[in-house]
Short mmCIF file of C-alpha atoms in Angstrom, two decimals:
data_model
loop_
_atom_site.label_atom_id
_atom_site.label_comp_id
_atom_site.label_asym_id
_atom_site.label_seq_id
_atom_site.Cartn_x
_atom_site.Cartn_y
_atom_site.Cartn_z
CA UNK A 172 -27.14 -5.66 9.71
CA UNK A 173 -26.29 -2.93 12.43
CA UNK A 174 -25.30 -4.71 15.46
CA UNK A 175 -24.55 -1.89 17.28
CA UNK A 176 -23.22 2.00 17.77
CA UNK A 177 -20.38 3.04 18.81
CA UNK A 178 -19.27 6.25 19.84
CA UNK A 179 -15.61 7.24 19.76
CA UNK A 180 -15.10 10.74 21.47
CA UNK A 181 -11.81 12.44 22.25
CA UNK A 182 -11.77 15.70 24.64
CA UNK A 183 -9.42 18.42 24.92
CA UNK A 184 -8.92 21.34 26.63
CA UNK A 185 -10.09 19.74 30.00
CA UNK A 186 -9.22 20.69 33.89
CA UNK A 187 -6.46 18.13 34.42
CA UNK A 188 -7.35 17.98 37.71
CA UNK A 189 -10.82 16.91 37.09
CA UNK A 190 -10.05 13.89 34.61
CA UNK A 191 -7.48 12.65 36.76
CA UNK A 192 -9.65 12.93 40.19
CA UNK A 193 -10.79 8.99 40.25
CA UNK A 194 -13.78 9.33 42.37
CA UNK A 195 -15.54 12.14 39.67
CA UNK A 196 -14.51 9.63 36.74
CA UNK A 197 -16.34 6.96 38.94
CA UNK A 198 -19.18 9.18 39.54
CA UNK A 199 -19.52 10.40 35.77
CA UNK A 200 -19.64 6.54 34.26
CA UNK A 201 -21.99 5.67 37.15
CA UNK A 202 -24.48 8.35 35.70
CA UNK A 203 -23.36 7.65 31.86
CA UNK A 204 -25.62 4.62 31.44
CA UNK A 205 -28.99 5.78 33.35
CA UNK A 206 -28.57 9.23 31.32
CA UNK A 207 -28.40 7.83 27.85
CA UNK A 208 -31.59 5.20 28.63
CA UNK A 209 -28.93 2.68 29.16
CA UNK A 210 -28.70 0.05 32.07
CA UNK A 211 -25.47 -0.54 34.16
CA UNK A 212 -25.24 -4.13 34.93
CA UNK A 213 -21.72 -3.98 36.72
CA UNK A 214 -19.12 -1.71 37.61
CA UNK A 215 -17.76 1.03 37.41
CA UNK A 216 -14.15 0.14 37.78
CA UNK A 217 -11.43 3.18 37.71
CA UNK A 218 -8.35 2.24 37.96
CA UNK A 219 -5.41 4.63 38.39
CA UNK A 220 -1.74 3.57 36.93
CA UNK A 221 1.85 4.55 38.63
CA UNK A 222 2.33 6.75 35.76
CA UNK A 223 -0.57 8.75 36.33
CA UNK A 224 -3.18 7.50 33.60
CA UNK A 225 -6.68 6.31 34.69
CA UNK A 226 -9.05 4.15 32.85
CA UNK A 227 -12.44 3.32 33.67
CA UNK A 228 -15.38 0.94 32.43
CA UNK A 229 -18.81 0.33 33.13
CA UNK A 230 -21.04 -2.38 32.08
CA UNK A 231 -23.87 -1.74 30.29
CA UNK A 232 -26.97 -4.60 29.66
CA UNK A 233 -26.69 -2.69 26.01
CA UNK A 234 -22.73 -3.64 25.83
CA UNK A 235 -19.86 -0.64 27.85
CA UNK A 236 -18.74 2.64 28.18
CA UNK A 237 -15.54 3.70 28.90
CA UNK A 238 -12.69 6.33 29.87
CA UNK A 239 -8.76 6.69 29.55
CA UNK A 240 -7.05 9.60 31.05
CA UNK A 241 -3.27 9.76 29.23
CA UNK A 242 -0.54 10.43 32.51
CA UNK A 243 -0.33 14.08 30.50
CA UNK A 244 -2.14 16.30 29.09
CA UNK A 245 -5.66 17.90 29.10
CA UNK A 246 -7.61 15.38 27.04
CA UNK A 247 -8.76 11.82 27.50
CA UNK A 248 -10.61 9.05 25.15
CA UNK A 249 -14.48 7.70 25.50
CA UNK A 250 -16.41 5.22 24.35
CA UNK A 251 -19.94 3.64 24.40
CA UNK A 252 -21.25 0.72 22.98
CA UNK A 253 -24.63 -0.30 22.24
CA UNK A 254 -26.65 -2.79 20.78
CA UNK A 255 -29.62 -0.04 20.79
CA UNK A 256 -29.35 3.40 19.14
CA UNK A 257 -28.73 6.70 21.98
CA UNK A 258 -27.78 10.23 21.95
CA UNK A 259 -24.21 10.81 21.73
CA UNK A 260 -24.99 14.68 22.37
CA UNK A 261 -26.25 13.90 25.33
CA UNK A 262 -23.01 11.87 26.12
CA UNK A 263 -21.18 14.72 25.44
CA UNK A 264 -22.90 16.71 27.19
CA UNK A 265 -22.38 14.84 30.29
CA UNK A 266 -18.46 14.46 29.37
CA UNK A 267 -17.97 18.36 28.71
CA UNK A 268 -19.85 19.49 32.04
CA UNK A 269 -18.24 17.65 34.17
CA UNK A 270 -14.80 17.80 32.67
CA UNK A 271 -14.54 20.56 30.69
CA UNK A 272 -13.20 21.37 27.17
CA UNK A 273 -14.60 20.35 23.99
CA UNK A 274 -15.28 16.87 22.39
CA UNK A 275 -15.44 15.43 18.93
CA UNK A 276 -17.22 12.06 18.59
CA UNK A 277 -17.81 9.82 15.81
CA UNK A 278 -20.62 7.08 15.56
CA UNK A 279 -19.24 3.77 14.12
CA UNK A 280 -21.90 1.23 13.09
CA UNK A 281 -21.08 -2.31 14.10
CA UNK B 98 -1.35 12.43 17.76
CA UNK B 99 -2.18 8.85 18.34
CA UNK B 100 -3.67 7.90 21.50
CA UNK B 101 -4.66 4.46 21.45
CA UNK B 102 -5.47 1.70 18.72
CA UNK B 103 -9.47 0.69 19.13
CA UNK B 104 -9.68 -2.98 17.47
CA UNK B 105 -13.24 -3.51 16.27
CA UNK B 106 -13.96 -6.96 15.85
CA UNK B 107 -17.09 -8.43 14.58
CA UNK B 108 -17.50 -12.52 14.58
CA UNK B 109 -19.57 -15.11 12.68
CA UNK B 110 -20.49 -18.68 12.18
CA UNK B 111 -19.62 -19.72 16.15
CA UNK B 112 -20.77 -22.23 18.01
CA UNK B 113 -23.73 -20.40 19.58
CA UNK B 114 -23.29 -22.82 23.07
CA UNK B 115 -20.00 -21.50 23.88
CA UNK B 116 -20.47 -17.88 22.94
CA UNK B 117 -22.74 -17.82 25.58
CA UNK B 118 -21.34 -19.91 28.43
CA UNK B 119 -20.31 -17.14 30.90
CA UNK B 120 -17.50 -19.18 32.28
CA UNK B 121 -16.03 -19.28 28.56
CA UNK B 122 -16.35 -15.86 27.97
CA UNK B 123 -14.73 -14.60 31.51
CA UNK B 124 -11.59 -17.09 30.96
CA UNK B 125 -11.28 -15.83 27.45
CA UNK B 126 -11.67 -12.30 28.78
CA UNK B 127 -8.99 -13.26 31.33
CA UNK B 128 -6.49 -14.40 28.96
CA UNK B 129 -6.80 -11.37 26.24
CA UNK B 130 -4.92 -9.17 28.28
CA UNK B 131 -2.01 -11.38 29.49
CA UNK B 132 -2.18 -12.98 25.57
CA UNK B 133 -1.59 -9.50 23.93
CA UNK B 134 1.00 -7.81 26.55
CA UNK B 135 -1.39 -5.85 28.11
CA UNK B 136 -2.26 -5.83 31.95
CA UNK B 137 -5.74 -6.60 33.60
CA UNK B 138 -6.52 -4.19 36.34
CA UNK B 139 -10.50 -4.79 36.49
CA UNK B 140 -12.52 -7.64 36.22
CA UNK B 141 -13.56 -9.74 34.30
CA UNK B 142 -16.81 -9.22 34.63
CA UNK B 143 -19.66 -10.89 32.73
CA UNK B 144 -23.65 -9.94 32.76
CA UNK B 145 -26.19 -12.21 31.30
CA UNK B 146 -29.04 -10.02 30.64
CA UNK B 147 -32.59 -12.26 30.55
CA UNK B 148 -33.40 -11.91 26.87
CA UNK B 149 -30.03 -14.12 26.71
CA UNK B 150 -27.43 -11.57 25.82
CA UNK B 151 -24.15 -12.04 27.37
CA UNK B 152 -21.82 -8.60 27.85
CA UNK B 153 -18.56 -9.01 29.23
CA UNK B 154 -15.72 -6.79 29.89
CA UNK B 155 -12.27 -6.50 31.57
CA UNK B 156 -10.13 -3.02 32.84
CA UNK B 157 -6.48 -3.10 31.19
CA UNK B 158 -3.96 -0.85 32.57
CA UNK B 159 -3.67 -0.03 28.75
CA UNK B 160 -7.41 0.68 28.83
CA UNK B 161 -10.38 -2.25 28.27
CA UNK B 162 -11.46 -5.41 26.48
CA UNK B 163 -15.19 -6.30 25.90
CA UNK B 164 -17.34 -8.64 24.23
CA UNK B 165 -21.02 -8.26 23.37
CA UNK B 166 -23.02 -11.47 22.32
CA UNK B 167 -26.54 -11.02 21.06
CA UNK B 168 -29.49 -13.03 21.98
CA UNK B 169 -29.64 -14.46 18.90
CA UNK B 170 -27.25 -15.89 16.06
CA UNK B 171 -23.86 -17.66 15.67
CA UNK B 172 -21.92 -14.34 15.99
CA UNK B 173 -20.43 -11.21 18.88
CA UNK B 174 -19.03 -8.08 18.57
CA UNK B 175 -15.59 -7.94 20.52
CA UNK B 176 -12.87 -4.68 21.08
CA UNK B 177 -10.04 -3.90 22.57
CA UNK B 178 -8.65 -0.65 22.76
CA UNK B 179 -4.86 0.21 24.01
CA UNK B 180 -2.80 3.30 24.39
CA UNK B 181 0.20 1.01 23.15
CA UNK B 182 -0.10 -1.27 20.55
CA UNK B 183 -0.69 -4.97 19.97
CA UNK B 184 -1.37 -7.69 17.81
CA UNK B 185 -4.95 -8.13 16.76
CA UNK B 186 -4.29 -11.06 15.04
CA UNK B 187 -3.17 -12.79 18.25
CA UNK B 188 -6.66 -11.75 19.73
CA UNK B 189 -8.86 -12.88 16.97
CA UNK B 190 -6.96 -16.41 17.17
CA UNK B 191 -7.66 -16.28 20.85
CA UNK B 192 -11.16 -15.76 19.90
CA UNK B 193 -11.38 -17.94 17.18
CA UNK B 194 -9.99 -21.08 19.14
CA UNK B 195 -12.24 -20.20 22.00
CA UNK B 196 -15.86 -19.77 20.06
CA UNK B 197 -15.21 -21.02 16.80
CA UNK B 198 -16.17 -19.21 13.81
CA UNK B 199 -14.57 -15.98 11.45
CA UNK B 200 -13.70 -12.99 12.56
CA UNK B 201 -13.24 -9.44 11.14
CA UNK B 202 -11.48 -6.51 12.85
CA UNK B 203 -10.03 -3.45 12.27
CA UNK B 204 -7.79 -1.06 14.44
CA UNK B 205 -9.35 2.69 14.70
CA UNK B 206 -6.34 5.21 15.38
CA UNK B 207 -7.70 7.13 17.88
#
């Protein structure tokens, strides 16, 4: 029995500017849930480390999504999670216009 | 290149009570961090949504823990994901002791 999806993207080829800028990773999360049909229930936290990494979370009703921003690079990890099926193009879509670069995601049935 | 290790965890055969007893599940989120090396930065925060689902989450510095109990059953669906590695087996016996049950995980290289 599927419990839930979840998506596993990693981006590259981003503006590091733009992944590392807290309040658009804050802003981008905040419209995650809503845009996939999802419901955010608490959150979003961002959190920036002294070496430069950020990670970021929101609470979904249907389970999370999530963010981590490595101190270098142009790239960063996602997730969602969800009890209910959604469009992880549409996630992506989201991810690549407001970051830039490309994104490969996988779905992983739980 | 390795990013981060995403441990998938799915559990069975709990006590159904304590899986969803909010306080339970934000103390256990509280410890997972601290338990495995990692940091909490965020959180915890836990949602009860009204069909009786409990989602639950908390912000590492290494990136996030979360736990998704369904309305129904014995069992939850649990990750943590980490751009440094750590024992999963120390989480699932966190887990275990806490809620009772079997677990199965896997890391994701990500």
């Amino acid at each position: 029995m599927t419990l839930g999806f979840h998506w596993l993207a990693t981006a590259s080829g981003c503006d590091p500017a733009k992944i590392r800028d807290r309040e658009r990773v804050r802003e981008v999360l905040d419209r995650l849930g809503p845009t996939l049909g999802l419901t955010a229930v608490g959150g979003p936290a961002v959190h920036v480390n002294d070496d430069g990494s950020l990670v970021g979370f929101v609470l979904l009703a249907e389970s999370h999504a999530s963010m981590h921003v490595p101190p270098q690079g142009d790239g960063f990890l996602a997730d969602v999670f969800s009890c209910v099926s959604f469009d992880a193009e549409v996630a992506a879509e989201l991810l690549v216009d407001a970051f830039g670069g490309n994104l490969q995601g996988r779905i992983v049935e739980r």
